[in-house]
Short mmCIF file of C-alpha atoms in Angstrom, two decimals:
data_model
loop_
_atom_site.label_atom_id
_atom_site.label_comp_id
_atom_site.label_asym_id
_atom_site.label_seq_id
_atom_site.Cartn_x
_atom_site.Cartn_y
_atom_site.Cartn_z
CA UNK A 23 11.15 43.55 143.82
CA UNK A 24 12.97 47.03 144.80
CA UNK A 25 12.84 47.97 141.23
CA UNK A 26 8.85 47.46 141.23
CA UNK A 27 8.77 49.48 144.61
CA UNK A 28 10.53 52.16 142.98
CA UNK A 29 8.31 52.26 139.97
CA UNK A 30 5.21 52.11 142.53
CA UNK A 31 6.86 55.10 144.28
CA UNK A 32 7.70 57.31 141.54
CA UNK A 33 4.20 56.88 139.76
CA UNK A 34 2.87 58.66 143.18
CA UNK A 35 5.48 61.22 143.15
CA UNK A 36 4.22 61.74 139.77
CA UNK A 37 0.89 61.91 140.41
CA UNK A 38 0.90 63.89 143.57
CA UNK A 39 3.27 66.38 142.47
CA UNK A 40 4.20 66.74 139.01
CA UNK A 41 8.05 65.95 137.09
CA UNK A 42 9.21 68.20 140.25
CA UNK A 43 8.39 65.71 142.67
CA UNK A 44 10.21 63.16 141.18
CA UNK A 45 13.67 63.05 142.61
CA UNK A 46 15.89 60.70 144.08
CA UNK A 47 15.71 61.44 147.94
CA UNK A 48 11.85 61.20 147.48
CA UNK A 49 12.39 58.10 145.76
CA UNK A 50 14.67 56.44 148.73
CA UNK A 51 11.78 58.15 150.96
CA UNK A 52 9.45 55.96 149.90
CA UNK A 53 10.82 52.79 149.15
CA UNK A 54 12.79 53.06 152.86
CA UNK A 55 15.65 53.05 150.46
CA UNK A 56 19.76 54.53 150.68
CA UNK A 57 19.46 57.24 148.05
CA UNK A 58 22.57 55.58 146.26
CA UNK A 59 20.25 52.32 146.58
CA UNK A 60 18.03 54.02 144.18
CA UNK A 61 21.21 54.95 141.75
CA UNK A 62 21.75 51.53 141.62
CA UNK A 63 18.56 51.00 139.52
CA UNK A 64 18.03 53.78 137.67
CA UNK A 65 20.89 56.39 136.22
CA UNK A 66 18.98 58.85 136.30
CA UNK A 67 15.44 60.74 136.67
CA UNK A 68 15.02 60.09 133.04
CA UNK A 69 15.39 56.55 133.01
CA UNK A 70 12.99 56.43 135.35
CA UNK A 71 10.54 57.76 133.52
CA UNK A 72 11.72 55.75 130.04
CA UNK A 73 10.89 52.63 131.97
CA UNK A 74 7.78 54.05 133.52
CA UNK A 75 6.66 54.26 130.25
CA UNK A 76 7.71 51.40 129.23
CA UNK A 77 5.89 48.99 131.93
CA UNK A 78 2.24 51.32 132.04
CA UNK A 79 1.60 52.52 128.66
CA UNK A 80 1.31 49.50 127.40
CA UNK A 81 -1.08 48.32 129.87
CA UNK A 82 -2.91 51.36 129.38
CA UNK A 83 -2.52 50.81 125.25
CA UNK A 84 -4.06 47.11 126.59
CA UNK A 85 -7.04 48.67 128.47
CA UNK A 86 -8.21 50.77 125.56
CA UNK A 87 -7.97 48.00 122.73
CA UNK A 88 -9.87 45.43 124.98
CA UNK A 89 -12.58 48.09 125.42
CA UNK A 90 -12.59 48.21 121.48
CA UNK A 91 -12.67 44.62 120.86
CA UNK A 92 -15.95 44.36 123.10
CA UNK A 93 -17.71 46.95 120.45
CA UNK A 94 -19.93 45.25 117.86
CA UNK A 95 -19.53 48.50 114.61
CA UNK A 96 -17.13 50.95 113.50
CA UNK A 97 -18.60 53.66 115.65
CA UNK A 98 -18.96 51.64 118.73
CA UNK A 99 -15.44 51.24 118.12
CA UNK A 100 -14.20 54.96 118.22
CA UNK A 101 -16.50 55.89 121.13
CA UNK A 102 -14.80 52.98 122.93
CA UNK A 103 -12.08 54.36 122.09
CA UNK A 104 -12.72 58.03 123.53
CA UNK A 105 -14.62 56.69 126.28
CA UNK A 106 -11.66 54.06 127.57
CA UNK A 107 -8.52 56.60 127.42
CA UNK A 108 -10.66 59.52 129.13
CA UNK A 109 -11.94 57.03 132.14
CA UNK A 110 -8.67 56.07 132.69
CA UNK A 111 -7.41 59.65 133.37
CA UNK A 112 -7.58 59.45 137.30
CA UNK A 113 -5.58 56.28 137.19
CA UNK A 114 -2.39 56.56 138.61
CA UNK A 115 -0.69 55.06 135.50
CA UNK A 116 -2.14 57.76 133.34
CA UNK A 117 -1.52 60.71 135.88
CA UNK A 118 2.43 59.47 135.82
CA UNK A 119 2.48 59.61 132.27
CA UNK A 120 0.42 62.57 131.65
CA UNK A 121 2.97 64.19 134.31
CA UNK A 122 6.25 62.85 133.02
CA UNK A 123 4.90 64.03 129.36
CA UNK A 124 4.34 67.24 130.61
CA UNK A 125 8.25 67.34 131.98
CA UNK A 126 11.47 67.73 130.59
CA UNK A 127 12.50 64.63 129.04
CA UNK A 128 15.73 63.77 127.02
CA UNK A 129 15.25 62.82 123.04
CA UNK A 130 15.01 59.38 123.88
CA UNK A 131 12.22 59.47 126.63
CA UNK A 132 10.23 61.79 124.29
CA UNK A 133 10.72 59.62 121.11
CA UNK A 134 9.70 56.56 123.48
CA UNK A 135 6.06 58.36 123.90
CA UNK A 136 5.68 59.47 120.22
CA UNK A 137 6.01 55.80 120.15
CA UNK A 138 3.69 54.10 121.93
CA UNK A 139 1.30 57.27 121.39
CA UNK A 140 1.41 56.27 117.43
CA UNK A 141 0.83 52.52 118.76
CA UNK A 142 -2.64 54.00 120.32
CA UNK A 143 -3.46 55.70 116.95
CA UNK A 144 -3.18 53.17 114.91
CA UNK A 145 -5.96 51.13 116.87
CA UNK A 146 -8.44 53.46 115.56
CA UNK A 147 -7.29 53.49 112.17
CA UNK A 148 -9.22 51.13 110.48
CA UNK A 149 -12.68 51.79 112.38
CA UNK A 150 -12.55 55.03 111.13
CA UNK A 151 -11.65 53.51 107.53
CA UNK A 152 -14.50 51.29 108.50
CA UNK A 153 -16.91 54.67 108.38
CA UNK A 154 -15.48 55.92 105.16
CA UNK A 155 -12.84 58.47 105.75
CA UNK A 156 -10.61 58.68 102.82
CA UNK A 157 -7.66 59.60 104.89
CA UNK A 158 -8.33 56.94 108.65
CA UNK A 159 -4.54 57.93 109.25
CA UNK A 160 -5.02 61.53 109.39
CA UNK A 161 -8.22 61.30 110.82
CA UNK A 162 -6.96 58.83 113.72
CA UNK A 163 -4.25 61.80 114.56
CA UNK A 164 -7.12 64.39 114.54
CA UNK A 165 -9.32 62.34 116.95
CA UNK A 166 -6.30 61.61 119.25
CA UNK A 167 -5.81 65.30 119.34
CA UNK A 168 -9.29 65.65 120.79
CA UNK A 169 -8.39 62.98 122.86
CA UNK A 170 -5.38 64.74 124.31
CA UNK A 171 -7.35 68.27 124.56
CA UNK A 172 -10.30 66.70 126.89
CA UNK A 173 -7.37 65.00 128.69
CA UNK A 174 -5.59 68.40 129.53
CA UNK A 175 -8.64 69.59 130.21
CA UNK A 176 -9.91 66.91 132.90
CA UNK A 177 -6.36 66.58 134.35
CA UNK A 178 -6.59 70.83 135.01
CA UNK A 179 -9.72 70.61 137.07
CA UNK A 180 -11.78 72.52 134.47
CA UNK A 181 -15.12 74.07 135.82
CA UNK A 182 -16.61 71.31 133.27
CA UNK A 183 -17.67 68.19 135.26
CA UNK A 184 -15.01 65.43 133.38
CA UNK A 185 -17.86 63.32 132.64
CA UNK A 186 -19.30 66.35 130.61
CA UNK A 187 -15.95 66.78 128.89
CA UNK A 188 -16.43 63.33 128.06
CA UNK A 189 -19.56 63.57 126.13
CA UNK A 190 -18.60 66.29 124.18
CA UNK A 191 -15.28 64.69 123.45
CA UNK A 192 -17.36 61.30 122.27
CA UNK A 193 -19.42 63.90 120.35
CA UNK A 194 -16.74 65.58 118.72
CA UNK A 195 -15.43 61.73 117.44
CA UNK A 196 -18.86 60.82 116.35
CA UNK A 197 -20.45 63.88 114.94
CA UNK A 198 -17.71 66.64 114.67
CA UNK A 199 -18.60 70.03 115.82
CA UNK A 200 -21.99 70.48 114.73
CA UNK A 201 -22.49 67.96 117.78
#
Protein backbone atom coordinates (compact mmCIF):
# COMPACT_ATOMS: atom_id res chain seq x y z
CA UNK A 1 0.00 0.00 0.00
CA UNK A 2 2.83 2.71 1.00
CA UNK A 3 4.89 1.42 -1.79
CA UNK A 4 1.89 2.16 -4.35
CA UNK A 5 1.50 5.68 -2.62
CA UNK A 6 5.00 6.30 -3.25
CA UNK A 7 4.89 5.28 -6.85
CA UNK A 8 1.56 7.51 -7.16
CA UNK A 9 3.66 10.34 -5.62
CA UNK A 10 6.74 10.23 -7.51
CA UNK A 11 4.91 9.87 -11.00
CA UNK A 12 3.53 13.59 -10.02
CA UNK A 13 6.81 14.78 -8.94
CA UNK A 14 7.77 13.60 -12.25
CA UNK A 15 5.33 15.04 -14.11
CA UNK A 16 5.09 18.38 -12.46
CA UNK A 17 8.64 18.98 -12.25
CA UNK A 18 11.02 17.00 -14.10
CA UNK A 19 14.02 14.19 -12.59
CA UNK A 20 14.72 17.40 -10.23
CA UNK A 21 11.63 17.12 -8.47
CA UNK A 22 12.03 13.78 -7.59
CA UNK A 23 13.67 13.54 -4.23
CA UNK A 24 13.14 11.95 -1.10
CA UNK A 25 11.74 14.79 1.24
CA UNK A 26 9.19 15.44 -1.63
CA UNK A 27 8.50 11.92 -1.64
CA UNK A 28 7.75 11.70 2.38
CA UNK A 29 5.80 15.12 1.51
CA UNK A 30 3.41 13.50 -0.24
CA UNK A 31 2.81 10.24 1.01
CA UNK A 32 2.66 12.02 4.83
CA UNK A 33 5.66 9.82 5.12
CA UNK A 34 9.21 9.91 7.68
CA UNK A 35 11.77 10.56 4.96
CA UNK A 36 13.69 7.37 6.27
CA UNK A 37 10.07 5.72 5.77
CA UNK A 38 10.62 6.27 2.17
CA UNK A 39 14.41 4.69 2.42
CA UNK A 40 12.83 1.83 3.59
CA UNK A 41 11.30 1.13 0.12
CA UNK A 42 13.39 2.34 -2.24
CA UNK A 43 17.50 2.70 -1.98
CA UNK A 44 17.62 5.17 -3.86
CA UNK A 45 16.16 7.84 -6.50
CA UNK A 46 17.11 5.38 -9.11
CA UNK A 47 15.30 2.54 -7.95
CA UNK A 48 12.56 4.47 -7.94
CA UNK A 49 12.49 5.14 -11.21
CA UNK A 50 13.66 1.27 -12.27
CA UNK A 51 10.42 0.22 -10.68
CA UNK A 52 8.46 3.09 -12.11
CA UNK A 53 9.27 1.69 -15.16
CA UNK A 54 8.77 -1.39 -14.40
CA UNK A 55 4.92 -1.17 -13.15
CA UNK A 56 3.77 1.72 -16.16
CA UNK A 57 5.54 0.88 -19.23
CA UNK A 58 4.13 -2.07 -19.51
CA UNK A 59 0.73 -0.87 -19.12
CA UNK A 60 1.49 1.69 -21.49
CA UNK A 61 3.26 -1.21 -23.92
CA UNK A 62 -0.54 -2.83 -23.07
CA UNK A 63 -2.48 0.29 -24.21
CA UNK A 64 -0.75 0.56 -27.56
CA UNK A 65 -0.95 -3.26 -28.61
CA UNK A 66 -4.74 -3.39 -27.68
CA UNK A 67 -5.22 -0.33 -29.91
CA UNK A 68 -3.40 -2.50 -32.65
CA UNK A 69 -5.28 -5.58 -32.19
CA UNK A 70 -8.65 -3.56 -32.81
CA UNK A 71 -7.15 -2.59 -36.51
CA UNK A 72 -8.49 -4.76 -39.34
CA UNK A 73 -4.86 -4.25 -42.15
CA UNK A 74 -1.31 -3.68 -41.93
CA UNK A 75 -1.68 0.05 -42.16
CA UNK A 76 -4.47 0.37 -39.76
CA UNK A 77 -2.06 -1.29 -37.69
CA UNK A 78 0.92 1.26 -37.75
CA UNK A 79 -1.39 4.30 -37.56
CA UNK A 80 -2.74 2.63 -34.41
CA UNK A 81 0.28 2.42 -33.50
CA UNK A 82 1.35 6.24 -33.91
CA UNK A 83 -1.94 7.35 -32.96
CA UNK A 84 -2.05 5.23 -29.38
CA UNK A 85 1.63 6.19 -28.02
CA UNK A 86 1.13 10.02 -29.06
CA UNK A 87 -2.53 10.20 -27.21
CA UNK A 88 -1.13 8.86 -24.36
CA UNK A 89 1.52 11.63 -23.97
CA UNK A 90 -0.46 13.79 -21.34
CA UNK A 91 -0.92 10.72 -19.23
CA UNK A 92 0.78 10.84 -16.17
CA UNK A 93 2.43 7.42 -16.75
CA UNK A 94 4.00 8.66 -19.93
CA UNK A 95 5.01 12.21 -18.54
CA UNK A 96 6.98 10.10 -15.58
CA UNK A 97 8.68 8.15 -18.02
CA UNK A 98 9.30 10.65 -20.61
CA UNK A 99 10.79 12.69 -17.49
CA UNK A 100 12.79 9.99 -15.80
CA UNK A 101 14.21 9.17 -19.53
CA UNK A 102 15.15 12.52 -19.89
CA UNK A 103 17.25 12.25 -16.33
CA UNK A 104 20.28 10.84 -15.20
CA UNK A 105 19.85 7.28 -14.75
CA UNK A 106 22.43 4.54 -13.73
CA UNK A 107 23.32 1.65 -16.53
CA UNK A 108 20.77 -0.43 -15.22
CA UNK A 109 17.70 2.02 -15.25
CA UNK A 110 18.76 3.02 -18.81
CA UNK A 111 19.24 -0.61 -20.09
CA UNK A 112 15.70 -1.30 -18.36
CA UNK A 113 14.10 1.36 -21.00
CA UNK A 114 16.13 0.20 -24.07
CA UNK A 115 14.23 -2.75 -22.94
CA UNK A 116 10.88 -2.37 -22.85
CA UNK A 117 11.36 0.43 -25.67
CA UNK A 118 12.61 -2.64 -28.05
CA UNK A 119 9.42 -4.59 -26.55
CA UNK A 120 7.24 -1.56 -28.22
CA UNK A 121 9.20 -1.96 -31.54
CA UNK A 122 8.80 -5.16 -32.08
CA UNK A 123 4.85 -4.80 -32.09
CA UNK A 124 5.12 -3.06 -35.28
CA UNK A 125 7.42 -5.32 -36.84
CA UNK A 126 5.50 -7.55 -38.69
CA UNK A 127 2.69 -4.96 -39.91
CA UNK A 128 5.23 -3.24 -41.52
CA UNK A 129 6.55 -6.72 -42.98
CA UNK A 130 2.89 -7.06 -43.66
CA UNK A 131 3.30 -3.84 -46.27
CA UNK A 132 6.42 -5.14 -47.83
CA UNK A 133 9.45 -3.60 -46.32
CA UNK A 134 12.38 -5.76 -46.87
CA UNK A 135 14.00 -4.71 -43.69
CA UNK A 136 10.31 -4.40 -40.86
CA UNK A 137 13.19 -4.38 -38.14
CA UNK A 138 14.91 -1.40 -39.31
CA UNK A 139 11.98 0.16 -40.45
CA UNK A 140 10.09 -0.42 -36.94
CA UNK A 141 13.29 1.56 -35.31
CA UNK A 142 12.88 4.36 -37.95
CA UNK A 143 9.11 4.80 -37.25
CA UNK A 144 9.70 4.70 -33.44
CA UNK A 145 12.15 7.44 -34.00
CA UNK A 146 9.36 9.54 -35.46
CA UNK A 147 7.48 8.42 -32.74
CA UNK A 148 9.91 9.74 -30.16
CA UNK A 149 10.53 13.16 -32.25
CA UNK A 150 6.58 14.14 -32.23
CA UNK A 151 6.76 13.03 -28.57
CA UNK A 152 9.58 15.61 -27.68
CA UNK A 153 7.92 17.79 -29.59
CA UNK A 154 4.28 17.64 -27.90
CA UNK A 155 5.86 17.21 -24.41
CA UNK A 156 7.89 20.91 -25.23
CA UNK A 157 4.73 22.82 -25.88
CA UNK A 158 5.61 23.38 -29.56
CA UNK A 159 3.65 26.30 -31.31
CA UNK A 160 2.17 23.14 -33.34
CA UNK A 161 -1.27 22.19 -31.87
CA UNK A 162 -0.25 18.23 -30.65
CA UNK A 163 -3.08 17.01 -32.53
CA UNK A 164 -1.38 18.57 -35.69
CA UNK A 165 1.91 16.96 -34.72
CA UNK A 166 -0.07 13.98 -34.71
CA UNK A 167 -1.19 13.94 -38.22
CA UNK A 168 1.92 14.63 -39.62
CA UNK A 169 3.56 12.04 -37.44
CA UNK A 170 0.68 9.36 -38.78
CA UNK A 171 1.67 10.83 -42.18
CA UNK A 172 5.20 10.42 -41.91
CA UNK A 173 4.40 6.36 -40.89
CA UNK A 174 2.03 6.01 -43.73
CA UNK A 175 3.37 8.00 -46.59
CA UNK A 176 6.96 9.18 -45.63
CA UNK A 177 7.84 12.69 -46.34
CA UNK A 178 6.29 13.37 -49.50
CA UNK A 179 3.12 13.34 -47.09
Amino acid sequence: MQRGALLDAARTLLSEGGTEALTFPALAERTGLARSSVYEYFRSRAAVVEELCAVDFPVWAAEVEAAMERADTDEAKIEAYVRSQLALVGDRRHRAVVAISAGELDAGAREKIRAAHGGLVAMIVEALAGLGHTEPRLAAMLLQGVVDAAVRRIELGAAEDPQVITEAAVSMALRGVGG
